Amino acid sequence: MIKIKNLNFSYPRKRQVYQNLSLSIEEGAVYALLGLNGAGKTTLLNLIAGFLIPQDGTCKVFGCEANKRDPKMLEEIFFVSDSGEFPNRRVKSFCNLYSDFYPRFNQTFFNDCLDEFGLHSAMSLKSMSLGEKRKVMLSFALATKCRLLMFDEPTNGLDIPSKATFRKLLASSLDENQTIIMATHQVRDLANLMDRIIIEHQGKLLLNEKVDHISEKLSFGLPADQVSDAHLLYKAAGFSKNETVSINCSNRPGQVDIELFFNAAITNPTEISRIFTLQN
Amino acid sequence: MHNTFYKILKFEFKQNILSWAILVSIFVLLVIWYMFQNYIDGSSTPFDFGGSAVPLTIIFSSLITLHSYTESTSRQSMEMYHLLPVSRNKKFFTKQFITALVFPILLLVLYLIIAKIMQFFVSEKHSAALFSPYIKPHHIAILFITGHAFSTLFAIVFKKNKLLYATVTFLALFIVMTMLVTSYKSFFGVTPPVLKLMIMPNQLNNLSMVVLFIFPIILYFISYRLFFRRQL
């Protein structure tokens, strides 16, 4: 569905963000896009949406060159950016304005989402808090039923109950043809929804792996004194002795702690790359 | 195909209708105020069709152009606009269609309606001046197109700095107007000596006419490239 090949990208007069990036994103999965600050998560979403133009290489979405912004491609994409700026209009008017362009837009579902978030369509976006505006955008995105939904920090600004509501709505609205890419630092908020994890590090793709495979190959949260040094990949320097990532010797898949896994990947990238075969 | 054009046209109207209504209302009020002012002080009306109405219409048209390109200044709106599943050509054409054609015509029609009504209130001499076309029609056309082409380009380039937009656009418009209008007097009654150098000869030859029509087309082309090819 998305094929990125040998892509190079840098912003004018700034360091290189991506060098020779190759990545393939398949249909029907929820992807978590992880990376340190400045790793290029938002840049990657912008490249996929066609907002940025790579210096070299290609980024094809639904078979179209992303930066050409072909209507066929755009019909299947919705992107909720991390921006705090929103148009100043009522929710109903906002919905009327944009929904015409999305052939599968589900008005009933949109209203249901607003209800779940405790909002209604007569409210004005201008008078809403950042979190409320994001709820409207997230509701709209889900209601478009686009085949590719991209969220940049979707849970930023959401209160605790709303994070759970978003998880519930996302899980209930998805169908097997839809793909979600979420760039986030709040991995615990959305951990249960994620099918695949992409980690970017130092301008390169460090990992693009199914969560199931990670759980088969690695163990999380074992007490440090029960893990041999040979199998230990990461041990948190914090208070808990149980914050470890190690090779899974039991062959039984366990629960993946995405935060621990990310830390392990960033501190020990060579070893993580060796364990997982990158999919290009 | 027609369906998407209709959709994007509807989108532009829905998105901008309130601001457009405000701008058009200001235009109408200015015209009425200006006409009454001339009527009250008994001066020879400078508000003739070929005189102040044309530059005023161009100024308001350029404000509408600026608004049309910068309404979506919020990052989210801009991204959503560029992600609308409509081809770039249709998006650009629709904005140009509205700002270059629909609005100037609407403003001029409004002017003519007001002028027609004002005829009943002013003397015969002034009444004739309300409709006297001092500028030749093809010069008006060039003035509109060039003014709009500059407005489009500067709206795209300076969309984050409206003051700079206003300064540069109106300076450009002023120069174009001064160069194009066969008699500067039609605008301001007198011609400052320093501007005499900038005024083109009364008769533009065919070659310069062609060049003057090509120039805005080049500006449109640059605007298109900047608006759609530029990274957001």
Coordinates of N, CA and C in Angstrom, one line a residue, chain A residues 9 12 46 49 51-53 67-69 71 74-75 77-81 83 85-87 89 94 96-98 100-102 137 140, chain B residues 4 7-8 10-11 14-16 71 73-88 91 227-232:
Chain A
F9 N 15.8 12.7 2.4 CA 15.1 14.0 2.6 C 15.8 14.8 3.6
P12 N 15.5 22.5 4.0 CA 16.5 23.4 3.5 C 17.4 23.9 4.7
N46 N 4.3 13.5 6.7 CA 4.2 14.5 5.7 C 4.6 14.1 4.3
A49 N 1.8 11.9 3.1 CA 0.7 12.7 2.7 C 1.0 13.6 1.4
F51 N 3.0 16.2 1.4 CA 3.3 17.6 1.7 C 4.7 18.0 1.5
L52 N 5.6 17.0 1.6 CA 7.0 17.2 1.4 C 7.5 16.5 0.2
I53 N 8.6 17.0 -0.4 CA 9.1 16.4 -1.6 C 10.5 15.8 -1.4
N67 N 3.9 12.9 -3.6 CA 3.9 14.4 -3.7 C 3.2 15.0 -4.9
K68 N 2.7 14.1 -5.8 CA 1.8 14.5 -6.9 C 0.4 14.8 -6.4
R69 N 0.1 14.3 -5.3 CA -1.3 14.5 -4.6 C -2.4 14.2 -5.6
P71 N -5.8 12.9 -7.0 CA -7.1 12.8 -6.3 C -7.4 11.4 -5.9
L74 N -5.6 10.8 -2.7 CA -6.2 11.7 -1.7 C -7.5 11.3 -1.1
E75 N -8.3 10.6 -2.0 CA -9.6 10.2 -1.6 C -9.5 9.1 -0.5
I77 N -7.0 9.0 1.8 CA -6.1 9.4 2.9 C -6.8 10.5 3.8
F78 N -6.6 10.3 5.1 CA -6.9 11.4 6.0 C -5.8 11.5 7.0
F79 N -5.4 12.8 7.3 CA -4.2 13.0 8.1 C -4.6 14.0 9.2
V80 N -4.5 13.6 10.5 CA -4.7 14.5 11.6 C -3.3 14.9 12.1
S81 N -2.9 16.1 11.9 CA -1.5 16.5 12.3 C -1.5 16.9 13.7
S83 N -0.9 19.8 14.7 CA -1.1 21.2 14.8 C -2.2 21.6 15.8
E85 N -3.7 24.5 15.6 CA -4.5 25.5 14.9 C -5.6 24.8 14.2
F86 N -6.8 25.3 14.3 CA -8.0 24.7 13.6 C -8.8 25.8 13.1
P87 N -9.6 25.5 12.1 CA -10.5 26.5 11.5 C -11.6 27.0 12.5
R89 N -14.9 27.6 13.1 CA -16.3 27.4 12.6 C -17.0 26.4 13.5
F94 N -18.1 22.8 9.9 CA -16.8 22.1 9.5 C -17.0 20.8 8.9
N96 N -19.9 19.8 7.3 CA -20.5 20.0 6.0 C -19.5 20.4 5.0
L97 N -18.5 21.2 5.4 CA -17.5 21.7 4.5 C -16.7 20.6 3.9
Y98 N -16.2 19.7 4.7 CA -15.2 18.7 4.2 C -15.8 17.3 3.9
D100 N -18.2 16.2 2.1 CA -18.6 16.0 0.7 C -17.5 15.3 -0.1
F101 N -16.3 15.5 0.3 CA -15.1 15.0 -0.5 C -14.8 13.5 -0.2
Y102 N -15.4 13.0 0.9 CA -15.0 11.6 1.3 C -16.3 10.8 1.0
M137 N -11.4 16.4 15.4 CA -10.6 16.0 14.3 C -10.5 14.5 14.2
F140 N -13.8 13.0 13.1 CA -14.0 13.3 11.6 C -13.1 12.3 10.8
Chain B
T4 N -16.6 17.1 -9.2 CA -15.5 17.5 -8.3 C -15.3 19.0 -8.4
K7 N -18.0 20.5 -6.5 CA -17.7 20.3 -5.0 C -16.7 21.4 -4.5
I8 N -15.7 21.6 -5.3 CA -14.6 22.5 -4.8 C -15.1 23.9 -4.9
K10 N -18.3 24.8 -4.5 CA -19.1 24.9 -3.3 C -18.3 25.1 -2.0
F11 N -17.2 24.3 -2.0 CA -16.3 24.4 -0.8 C -15.8 25.8 -0.7
K14 N -18.6 28.1 0.5 CA -19.0 27.8 1.9 C -17.9 28.3 2.9
Q15 N -16.6 28.1 2.5 CA -15.5 28.4 3.4 C -15.4 30.0 3.6
N16 N -15.7 30.7 2.5 CA -15.4 32.1 2.5 C -16.5 33.1 2.5
E71 N -7.2 32.2 3.9 CA -8.2 31.8 4.9 C -7.7 30.6 5.6
T73 N -5.1 29.8 6.9 CA -3.8 30.0 7.5 C -3.5 29.0 8.6
S74 N -4.6 28.5 9.2 CA -4.3 27.5 10.2 C -3.7 26.3 9.6
R75 N -2.8 25.7 10.2 CA -2.0 24.6 9.6 C -3.0 23.5 9.3
Q76 N -3.9 23.2 10.2 CA -4.8 22.1 9.9 C -5.7 22.3 8.7
S77 N -6.2 23.6 8.6 CA -7.0 23.9 7.4 C -6.3 23.8 6.1
M78 N -5.0 24.3 6.2 CA -4.2 24.3 5.0 C -3.9 22.8 4.6
E79 N -3.6 22.0 5.5 CA -3.3 20.6 5.2 C -4.6 19.9 4.7
M80 N -5.7 20.2 5.3 CA -7.0 19.6 4.9 C -7.3 20.1 3.4
Y81 N -7.0 21.3 3.2 CA -7.3 21.8 1.8 C -6.5 21.1 0.8
H82 N -5.2 21.0 1.1 CA -4.3 20.3 0.1 C -4.6 18.8 0.0
L83 N -5.2 18.3 1.1 CA -5.5 16.8 1.0 C -6.9 16.6 0.4
L84 N -7.7 17.6 0.1 CA -9.0 17.4 -0.5 C -8.8 16.6 -1.9
P85 N -9.5 15.6 -2.1 CA -9.3 14.8 -3.3 C -9.8 15.4 -4.5
V86 N -9.2 16.5 -4.9 CA -9.5 17.3 -6.1 C -8.2 17.6 -6.8
S87 N -8.1 17.6 -8.1 CA -6.8 17.8 -8.7 C -6.3 19.3 -8.5
R88 N -5.0 19.4 -8.5 CA -4.4 20.8 -8.3 C -5.0 21.8 -9.3
K91 N -8.4 22.9 -8.2 CA -8.3 23.8 -7.0 C -7.8 25.2 -7.4
F227 N 2.3 27.5 -5.2 CA 1.2 27.0 -4.3 C 1.1 25.5 -4.2
F228 N 1.4 24.8 -5.3 CA 1.2 23.4 -5.2 C 2.5 22.6 -5.1
R229 N 3.6 23.2 -5.7 CA 4.8 22.4 -5.7 C 5.6 22.6 -4.4
R230 N 5.3 23.8 -3.8 CA 6.1 24.1 -2.6 C 5.8 23.1 -1.4
Q231 N 6.7 22.9 -0.6 CA 6.5 22.0 0.5 C 5.7 22.7 1.6
L232 N 4.8 22.0 2.2 CA 4.0 22.7 3.2 C 4.7 22.8 4.5

